[in-house]
Coordinates of C-alpha atoms and ligand atoms in Angstrom, one line a residue:
M1 CA 122.2 -70.9 -26.3
I2 CA 123.0 -74.6 -26.1
L3 CA 126.6 -75.8 -26.3
T4 CA 127.5 -78.9 -28.3
K5 CA 129.4 -81.6 -26.5
A6 CA 132.7 -80.4 -28.0
E7 CA 131.9 -76.8 -26.9
Q8 CA 131.5 -78.2 -23.4
L9 CA 135.0 -79.5 -24.0
E10 CA 133.7 -83.1 -23.6
L11 CA 134.3 -86.4 -25.4
T12 CA 131.9 -89.4 -25.4
K13 CA 132.6 -92.1 -22.9
E14 CA 134.0 -94.4 -25.7
E15 CA 136.2 -91.6 -27.0
M16 CA 137.6 -91.0 -23.5
Q17 CA 138.3 -94.7 -23.1
D18 CA 140.1 -94.9 -26.4
Y19 CA 142.1 -91.8 -25.8
G20 CA 142.9 -92.6 -22.1
N21 CA 144.1 -96.1 -23.1
A22 CA 146.3 -94.7 -25.8
V23 CA 147.8 -92.2 -23.3
V24 CA 148.4 -94.9 -20.6
N25 CA 149.8 -97.3 -23.2
S26 CA 152.3 -94.7 -24.4
I27 CA 153.4 -94.1 -20.8
V28 CA 153.8 -97.9 -20.2
E29 CA 155.7 -98.2 -23.5
H30 CA 158.0 -95.4 -22.3
F31 CA 158.7 -97.1 -18.9
D32 CA 159.3 -100.4 -20.7
T33 CA 161.7 -99.0 -23.2
Q34 CA 163.3 -96.0 -21.5
N35 CA 166.6 -97.8 -20.8
E36 CA 167.1 -98.3 -24.5
K37 CA 166.3 -94.8 -25.6
Y38 CA 168.9 -92.0 -26.1
P39 CA 169.1 -90.0 -22.9
V40 CA 170.0 -86.8 -24.6
A41 CA 167.8 -84.7 -26.9
T42 CA 169.3 -81.8 -28.8
A43 CA 167.4 -79.3 -30.9
S44 CA 167.8 -75.7 -31.8
R45 CA 165.1 -73.0 -31.4
K46 CA 164.9 -72.9 -35.2
E47 CA 164.2 -76.6 -35.5
M48 CA 161.6 -76.4 -32.8
D49 CA 159.9 -73.3 -34.3
T50 CA 159.8 -75.1 -37.7
L51 CA 158.0 -78.0 -36.0
F52 CA 155.6 -76.2 -33.7
L53 CA 155.2 -72.5 -34.3
E54 CA 151.6 -71.6 -35.3
D55 CA 148.8 -69.3 -34.2
A56 CA 146.3 -70.8 -31.8
P57 CA 143.9 -72.7 -34.0
E58 CA 140.2 -71.7 -34.0
K59 CA 139.2 -74.9 -35.7
P60 CA 139.3 -78.4 -34.0
T61 CA 141.7 -81.1 -34.9
D62 CA 141.0 -84.8 -34.5
A63 CA 142.0 -85.8 -30.9
R64 CA 144.1 -88.8 -31.9
E65 CA 145.9 -86.8 -34.5
V66 CA 146.9 -84.3 -31.9
L67 CA 147.9 -87.0 -29.5
D68 CA 150.0 -88.8 -32.1
F69 CA 151.7 -85.6 -33.1
V70 CA 152.5 -84.9 -29.4
L71 CA 153.8 -88.5 -28.8
Q72 CA 156.0 -88.4 -31.9
K73 CA 157.3 -84.9 -31.9
V74 CA 157.0 -83.5 -28.4
M75 CA 157.7 -86.3 -26.0
T76 CA 160.7 -87.4 -28.0
Q77 CA 162.5 -84.0 -27.9
S78 CA 163.4 -84.0 -24.2
N79 CA 166.2 -85.5 -22.3
V80 CA 165.2 -88.8 -20.7
V81 CA 166.2 -87.9 -17.1
S82 CA 165.1 -91.3 -15.9
H83 CA 167.6 -93.0 -18.2
P84 CA 170.3 -95.1 -16.5
K85 CA 173.0 -93.1 -18.3
S86 CA 171.6 -89.8 -17.4
Y87 CA 174.3 -88.8 -14.9
S88 CA 174.2 -85.0 -14.8
F89 CA 172.5 -82.4 -12.7
V90 CA 170.1 -84.3 -10.5
P91 CA 168.5 -87.2 -12.5
G92 CA 164.8 -87.9 -12.2
P93 CA 164.4 -91.7 -12.0
S94 CA 160.7 -91.5 -11.2
N95 CA 158.4 -94.5 -10.8
F96 CA 155.3 -95.7 -12.6
I97 CA 153.0 -95.8 -9.5
S98 CA 153.6 -92.2 -8.7
A99 CA 153.2 -91.2 -12.4
M100 CA 149.7 -92.8 -12.3
G101 CA 149.1 -91.1 -8.9
D102 CA 149.7 -87.8 -10.6
A103 CA 147.3 -88.8 -13.4
L104 CA 144.6 -89.5 -10.8
A105 CA 145.3 -86.2 -9.0
S106 CA 144.8 -84.4 -12.3
G107 CA 142.0 -86.6 -13.6
F108 CA 139.9 -86.0 -10.5
N109 CA 141.2 -82.4 -10.3
I110 CA 141.5 -82.4 -6.6
F111 CA 141.9 -79.1 -4.9
S112 CA 144.5 -79.6 -2.2
G113 CA 144.3 -76.2 -0.6
G114 CA 141.8 -76.5 2.2
W115 CA 140.2 -79.1 4.5
A116 CA 136.7 -78.3 3.5
A117 CA 137.4 -78.9 -0.2
S118 CA 139.2 -82.2 0.2
P119 CA 139.5 -83.6 3.7
A120 CA 141.2 -86.8 2.5
A121 CA 143.8 -84.9 0.4
A122 CA 144.6 -82.7 3.5
E123 CA 144.7 -85.8 5.7
M124 CA 147.0 -87.6 3.1
E125 CA 149.4 -84.6 3.3
I126 CA 149.3 -84.7 7.1
V127 CA 150.0 -88.5 7.1
T128 CA 152.9 -88.4 4.7
M129 CA 154.3 -85.3 6.4
N130 CA 154.2 -87.3 9.7
W131 CA 156.2 -90.1 7.9
L132 CA 158.8 -87.5 6.9
L133 CA 158.9 -85.7 10.3
K134 CA 159.6 -89.1 11.9
M135 CA 162.3 -90.0 9.4
Y136 CA 164.2 -86.8 10.3
G137 CA 163.7 -87.0 14.0
F138 CA 161.4 -83.9 14.1
P139 CA 158.6 -83.8 16.7
V140 CA 155.6 -85.4 14.9
K141 CA 152.9 -83.7 17.0
R142 CA 154.4 -80.2 17.2
G143 CA 156.2 -80.3 13.9
G144 CA 154.6 -79.7 10.5
G145 CA 155.4 -79.1 6.9
I146 CA 154.0 -78.6 3.4
F147 CA 154.5 -80.0 -0.1
T148 CA 155.7 -77.5 -2.7
S149 CA 156.4 -77.6 -6.4
G150 CA 160.1 -78.3 -5.6
G151 CA 163.1 -77.5 -3.5
S152 CA 163.3 -73.9 -4.7
M153 CA 159.8 -73.1 -3.4
A154 CA 160.5 -75.0 -0.2
N155 CA 163.6 -72.9 0.4
L156 CA 161.6 -69.7 -0.3
T157 CA 158.9 -70.8 2.1
A158 CA 161.5 -71.6 4.7
I159 CA 163.3 -68.3 4.5
A160 CA 160.1 -66.3 4.6
T161 CA 159.1 -68.3 7.7
A162 CA 162.5 -67.8 9.4
R163 CA 162.3 -64.1 8.8
K164 CA 158.8 -63.8 10.2
V165 CA 159.6 -65.8 13.3
K166 CA 163.0 -64.1 14.0
C167 CA 162.4 -60.6 12.8
G168 CA 158.7 -60.0 12.7
D169 CA 157.9 -57.3 10.2
D170 CA 161.1 -55.2 10.4
F171 CA 164.0 -56.9 8.7
S172 CA 166.0 -53.8 7.8
K173 CA 168.9 -55.0 10.0
A174 CA 168.5 -58.7 9.3
V175 CA 171.5 -60.7 8.0
I176 CA 171.4 -64.2 6.4
Y177 CA 174.3 -66.5 6.0
L178 CA 175.0 -69.4 3.5
S179 CA 178.1 -71.1 2.1
D180 CA 179.6 -70.7 -1.4
Q181 CA 178.4 -74.2 -2.1
A182 CA 174.7 -73.5 -1.2
H183 CA 172.3 -74.0 -4.0
S184 CA 171.5 -71.0 -6.1
S185 CA 167.8 -71.3 -5.3
N186 CA 168.5 -69.9 -1.9
I187 CA 170.0 -66.7 -3.2
K188 CA 167.1 -66.4 -5.6
A189 CA 164.7 -66.8 -2.7
I190 CA 166.6 -64.2 -0.6
R191 CA 166.3 -61.7 -3.5
V192 CA 162.6 -62.5 -4.1
L193 CA 162.0 -61.7 -0.4
G194 CA 163.5 -58.3 -0.9
F195 CA 166.8 -58.5 1.0
R196 CA 169.5 -56.1 0.0
K197 CA 172.9 -57.3 -1.1
E198 CA 174.5 -56.0 2.1
Q199 CA 172.2 -58.3 4.1
I200 CA 173.7 -61.5 2.6
R201 CA 176.9 -63.2 3.7
I202 CA 178.5 -65.9 1.5
I203 CA 180.7 -68.0 3.8
P204 CA 183.7 -69.8 2.1
T205 CA 184.0 -73.6 2.3
D206 CA 187.0 -75.7 3.2
G207 CA 189.0 -78.2 1.1
E208 CA 186.1 -80.7 1.5
F209 CA 183.5 -78.1 0.4
K210 CA 182.1 -77.9 3.9
V211 CA 181.2 -74.4 5.3
A212 CA 184.2 -73.0 7.2
V213 CA 182.7 -72.8 10.7
N214 CA 185.2 -70.4 12.1
K215 CA 184.6 -68.0 9.2
L216 CA 180.8 -68.2 9.9
K217 CA 181.4 -67.4 13.6
N218 CA 183.6 -64.4 12.7
A219 CA 181.0 -63.1 10.3
I220 CA 178.3 -63.4 12.9
A221 CA 180.4 -61.7 15.6
K222 CA 181.3 -58.8 13.2
D223 CA 177.7 -58.2 12.2
K224 CA 176.6 -58.2 15.9
I225 CA 179.2 -55.5 16.7
E226 CA 177.9 -53.4 13.9
G227 CA 174.4 -53.6 15.4
L228 CA 173.0 -55.9 12.7
Q229 CA 170.7 -58.9 13.3
P230 CA 172.0 -62.3 12.2
F231 CA 168.8 -64.3 11.9
C232 CA 169.3 -67.3 9.6
F233 CA 172.0 -69.7 8.4
I234 CA 171.3 -72.0 5.4
A235 CA 173.3 -75.3 5.7
S236 CA 173.6 -77.9 3.0
A237 CA 172.9 -81.6 3.5
G238 CA 174.2 -82.8 0.3
T239 CA 175.5 -80.0 -1.9
T240 CA 174.5 -80.3 -5.5
N241 CA 178.1 -80.2 -6.7
T242 CA 179.7 -82.8 -4.5
G243 CA 177.0 -84.3 -2.1
T244 CA 178.9 -82.7 0.8
V245 CA 177.1 -82.4 4.1
D246 CA 178.0 -79.4 6.3
P247 CA 179.0 -80.1 9.9
L248 CA 175.3 -80.0 11.1
N249 CA 175.9 -80.7 14.8
E250 CA 178.5 -78.0 15.1
L251 CA 176.3 -75.5 13.2
A252 CA 173.3 -76.4 15.3
T253 CA 175.3 -75.5 18.5
I254 CA 176.3 -72.1 17.0
C255 CA 172.8 -71.3 15.8
K256 CA 171.3 -72.2 19.1
K257 CA 173.8 -70.0 21.0
E258 CA 173.3 -67.1 18.6
K259 CA 169.5 -67.6 18.4
I260 CA 169.8 -68.0 14.7
W261 CA 167.3 -70.0 12.6
L262 CA 169.0 -73.1 11.2
H263 CA 167.6 -74.0 7.8
I264 CA 169.0 -77.2 6.3
D265 CA 168.7 -77.5 2.5
A266 CA 168.6 -81.2 2.0
A267 CA 166.8 -81.0 -1.3
Y268 CA 169.5 -83.2 -2.8
G269 CA 170.8 -85.4 0.0
G270 CA 167.7 -85.6 2.3
A271 CA 166.7 -89.1 1.1
A272 CA 170.0 -90.5 2.4
I273 CA 168.2 -90.6 5.8
L274 CA 166.8 -93.9 4.6
A275 CA 170.2 -95.4 4.0
K276 CA 171.6 -98.0 6.4
N277 CA 173.9 -95.4 7.9
G278 CA 171.6 -92.5 7.1
K279 CA 171.5 -91.2 10.7
Q280 CA 175.3 -91.0 10.6
L281 CA 175.5 -89.4 7.1
L282 CA 173.1 -86.7 8.1
A283 CA 174.0 -86.5 11.8
G284 CA 172.5 -83.4 13.4
I285 CA 169.8 -82.8 10.8
E286 CA 167.2 -83.4 13.6
K287 CA 168.4 -80.2 15.3
A288 CA 167.3 -77.9 12.4
D289 CA 164.5 -75.4 12.6
S290 CA 163.5 -76.3 9.1
I291 CA 164.5 -78.8 6.4
T292 CA 164.0 -78.8 2.7
V293 CA 163.7 -82.2 1.0
D294 CA 162.9 -82.8 -2.6
P295 CA 160.9 -86.0 -3.2
H296 CA 161.2 -85.5 -7.0
K297 CA 164.9 -86.1 -6.7
W298 CA 166.1 -89.1 -4.6
F299 CA 162.7 -90.2 -3.3
Y300 CA 162.1 -91.3 -7.0
Q301 CA 159.0 -89.2 -7.5
P302 CA 158.0 -87.6 -10.8
Y303 CA 158.0 -83.8 -11.0
E304 CA 156.7 -81.7 -9.2
I305 CA 157.1 -82.4 -5.5
G306 CA 159.3 -80.6 -3.0
C307 CA 158.8 -80.4 0.7
L308 CA 159.5 -78.1 3.7
L309 CA 159.5 -79.5 7.2
V310 CA 159.4 -77.3 10.3
R311 CA 160.0 -78.1 13.9
N312 CA 156.8 -76.2 14.9
H313 CA 153.8 -76.1 12.6
K314 CA 152.6 -72.8 14.2
W315 CA 155.5 -71.1 12.5
L316 CA 154.0 -71.7 9.1
K317 CA 150.6 -70.7 10.1
G318 CA 151.9 -67.5 11.8
T319 CA 153.7 -66.6 8.5
F320 CA 151.2 -67.4 5.9
T321 CA 147.7 -67.0 7.4
E322 CA 145.6 -64.3 5.9
K323 CA 141.9 -64.2 6.6
P324 CA 140.1 -62.8 3.5
E325 CA 136.3 -62.6 3.7
Y326 CA 135.7 -65.0 0.8
L327 CA 137.5 -67.9 2.7
R328 CA 135.5 -67.2 5.9
D329 CA 133.1 -70.1 5.5
I330 CA 135.7 -72.8 5.2
E331 CA 138.1 -71.9 8.0
G332 CA 137.2 -74.9 10.1
N333 CA 138.8 -75.9 13.4
E334 CA 142.4 -76.0 14.4
S335 CA 143.2 -79.6 13.8
E336 CA 141.7 -79.6 10.3
I337 CA 144.6 -78.1 8.4
N338 CA 144.1 -75.7 5.5
F339 CA 147.4 -76.0 3.7
Y340 CA 146.8 -72.6 2.0
D341 CA 147.5 -71.2 5.5
H342 CA 150.8 -73.0 5.7
G343 CA 152.5 -71.8 2.5
I344 CA 152.4 -69.5 -0.5
E345 CA 149.9 -71.2 -2.8
L346 CA 146.1 -71.3 -2.4
T347 CA 145.1 -73.6 -5.2
R348 CA 147.4 -76.5 -5.0
R349 CA 147.6 -79.9 -6.8
F350 CA 147.3 -83.1 -4.8
R351 CA 151.1 -83.8 -4.5
A352 CA 150.8 -86.0 -1.4
L353 CA 149.0 -88.7 -3.4
K354 CA 151.8 -90.0 -5.5
F355 CA 154.2 -90.0 -2.5
Y356 CA 151.6 -91.9 -0.5
M357 CA 150.8 -94.4 -3.2
S358 CA 154.4 -95.2 -4.1
I359 CA 155.4 -95.8 -0.5
K360 CA 152.3 -97.8 0.3
T361 CA 152.8 -99.9 -2.9
F362 CA 156.6 -100.6 -2.7
G363 CA 157.1 -100.2 1.0
L364 CA 159.7 -98.1 2.6
K365 CA 162.1 -101.0 2.6
A366 CA 162.4 -100.9 -1.2
F367 CA 163.2 -97.2 -1.0
R368 CA 165.9 -97.9 1.6
K369 CA 167.4 -100.7 -0.6
A370 CA 167.5 -98.4 -3.7
I371 CA 169.1 -95.6 -1.8
D372 CA 171.8 -97.9 -0.3
Y373 CA 172.4 -99.3 -3.8
N374 CA 172.9 -95.7 -5.2
I375 CA 175.4 -94.8 -2.5
K376 CA 177.3 -98.1 -3.0
L377 CA 177.3 -97.6 -6.8
A378 CA 179.1 -94.3 -6.4
E379 CA 181.6 -95.9 -4.1
N380 CA 182.2 -98.7 -6.5
T381 CA 182.7 -96.2 -9.3
E382 CA 185.3 -94.4 -7.1
E383 CA 187.2 -97.6 -6.5
Y384 CA 187.1 -98.4 -10.3
L385 CA 188.4 -94.9 -11.2
R386 CA 191.2 -95.1 -8.5
K387 CA 192.5 -98.3 -10.0
S388 CA 192.9 -96.8 -13.5
N389 CA 195.9 -94.9 -14.8
T390 CA 193.8 -92.4 -16.8
W391 CA 191.3 -91.1 -14.3
E392 CA 191.7 -88.9 -11.2
V393 CA 189.1 -88.7 -8.5
V394 CA 188.6 -85.0 -7.6
S395 CA 185.9 -85.4 -5.0
P396 CA 185.2 -88.8 -3.5
A397 CA 181.9 -90.6 -3.7
T398 CA 179.6 -88.7 -1.3
L399 CA 175.8 -89.4 -1.2
A400 CA 175.9 -91.0 -4.6
I401 CA 177.8 -88.1 -6.3
I402 CA 181.3 -88.4 -7.6
N403 CA 183.6 -85.9 -9.4
F404 CA 186.5 -87.0 -11.5
R405 CA 188.6 -86.0 -14.5
Y406 CA 190.6 -87.4 -17.3
H407 CA 194.2 -87.1 -16.1
P408 CA 196.6 -89.9 -17.3
I409 CA 199.6 -90.3 -15.1
S410 CA 201.8 -91.0 -18.1
G411 CA 201.0 -87.7 -19.9
K412 CA 202.5 -84.3 -19.0
L413 CA 199.4 -82.2 -19.5
S414 CA 199.1 -78.7 -18.1
E415 CA 196.0 -77.7 -16.1
K416 CA 194.8 -75.7 -19.0
Q417 CA 195.1 -78.7 -21.3
L418 CA 193.3 -80.9 -18.8
D419 CA 190.4 -78.5 -18.5
K420 CA 190.1 -78.4 -22.3
I421 CA 190.2 -82.2 -22.7
N422 CA 187.6 -82.8 -20.0
Q423 CA 185.3 -80.1 -21.5
K424 CA 185.7 -81.7 -24.9
I425 CA 185.0 -85.2 -23.5
S426 CA 181.7 -84.0 -22.0
E427 CA 180.8 -82.2 -25.2
K428 CA 181.5 -85.2 -27.4
V429 CA 179.6 -87.6 -25.1
V430 CA 176.6 -85.4 -25.0
A431 CA 176.7 -84.9 -28.8
S432 CA 176.8 -88.7 -29.2
R433 CA 173.5 -88.7 -27.2
E434 CA 174.7 -92.0 -25.5
A435 CA 175.0 -90.4 -22.0
L436 CA 174.2 -87.2 -20.3
L437 CA 177.5 -86.3 -18.6
V438 CA 178.4 -82.6 -18.2
T439 CA 181.1 -80.8 -16.2
T440 CA 181.2 -78.7 -13.2
I441 CA 184.0 -76.6 -11.7
L442 CA 185.7 -77.6 -8.5
N443 CA 188.7 -75.6 -7.1
G444 CA 188.9 -74.0 -10.5
Q445 CA 189.3 -77.3 -12.4
V446 CA 186.9 -78.6 -15.0
V447 CA 185.6 -81.9 -13.8
L448 CA 183.1 -84.6 -14.8
R449 CA 180.3 -85.2 -12.3
M450 CA 178.1 -88.3 -12.0
C451 CA 175.0 -88.2 -9.8
L452 CA 174.0 -91.8 -9.4
I453 CA 170.6 -91.8 -7.9
N454 CA 169.0 -94.0 -10.5
P455 CA 168.4 -97.5 -9.1
R456 CA 168.4 -98.9 -12.7
T457 CA 172.0 -97.7 -13.4
S458 CA 174.4 -100.6 -13.4
M459 CA 178.2 -100.7 -13.0
E460 CA 178.2 -101.9 -16.6
D461 CA 176.5 -98.6 -17.7
I462 CA 179.2 -96.6 -15.9
K463 CA 182.1 -98.7 -17.3
S464 CA 180.8 -98.4 -20.9
T465 CA 180.3 -94.6 -20.4
L466 CA 183.9 -94.2 -19.1
Q467 CA 185.1 -96.2 -22.1
L468 CA 183.3 -93.9 -24.4
C469 CA 185.0 -90.9 -22.5
E470 CA 188.4 -92.5 -23.0
H471 CA 187.7 -93.0 -26.6
Y472 CA 187.0 -89.3 -27.1
A473 CA 189.9 -88.3 -24.9
N474 CA 192.2 -90.3 -27.3
E475 CA 190.8 -88.4 -30.2
Ligands
PLP1 C1 167.8 -79.2 -6.7 C2 168.1 -78.4 -5.5 C3 167.3 -77.3 -5.1 C4 166.2 -76.8 -6.0 O1 165.1 -77.7 -6.0 P1 164.1 -77.7 -7.3 O2 163.3 -78.8 -7.0 O3 165.0 -77.9 -8.5 O4 163.4 -76.4 -7.2 C5 167.7 -76.7 -3.9 N1 168.7 -77.1 -3.2 C6 169.5 -78.1 -3.5 C7 170.6 -78.5 -2.6 C8 169.2 -78.8 -4.7 O5 170.0 -79.9 -5.0

């Protein structure tokens, strides 16, 4: 039996060139016009079903026809998370070089699991990991790390490693600690790893949303008296809600004394290490046993790339190495790292490439400037809000995040009314599609939250969004 070209899933060279050019042109067009698009897409399941629902087609369709359909109907029905007025959750400003890096990684379909399959890809991950280790003051030679799909997978990898190093195979008495502001992915990871509810301690935070250190100390002491094994504390360096950094130095001292693994979840705030006062903002981060950072957030990378750093690379190897017979021939020597031995995934995409290419192309200095700009932008926004009679700052500008609410000094509005108005403002702004601005809850109050990590967001963007908010508040 001989397959036709199409049955080999191939195109002619000319067809590929045409098709590839059309794809690249559409991405270029998107980058060129993204600031003018609507940041918000809203569609119901019913609308989407009407557009897309069909059985898998046996018959082919013209390639350009499928592409045009996708460009017109699919790519337009998502939030533009790289939009300057996309303020909510954690925006994804991205950058063109890294997007093209991802295209190369997919285009060449590079297997980034083991040294033998792709020495350069493994080396690229070693090199970029060294850059990160150095940034965070981790030992470059002894330290190690791995790129993951995102922060959630990095946290899962971290907790699995902490457990293996601290508890070995019996974790029946192990207890893990995290604050009530820690990211939900940590609890998810703890559950995935099979811990029971009784093995988890949620420690309250203080008025500034930092973990209450004394309450942590008490919890550890109580658990020890009961014969349990405190083994890990998850600190936050940049909580997702408010950008708050836990008192890392103090926590490191406690963890060292109690022989507890200190994991720092810096998925959101980690990039602040590149700010002018980054060492101050994240003081103590270098004392962690492991750190999660998330380059697809504030390092301006497109999805997906997260990262786990560990103080000793052997911890990863000791946790994740299995030696199945079918991988026997490619084990290689010690210095030639097989990243499938350092994490959960065997087959892995070449994530280091985009990170490498964008930093090489723009230089770290550009990243430093952009991150400084973002921090300053949030501070300027705070100053602007404090001068007004209608806005109340609920949590000050911290690592480019600010929380505030509509609360005119003249009006006599109850807490309940304020909650309702701020909820309504957000709903109306989102419905207008002009900005993505949703609420969060702080101290039981409904507040608006801006996460300002897009280097293309201007003070004008923010002022016009606030004006829009005031307009809806008056309605
Ligand atoms: C975003 C975030 C995560 C999860 O990262 P993903 O890349 O979304 O999986 C974990 N921790 C914190 C603090 C975060 O902000």
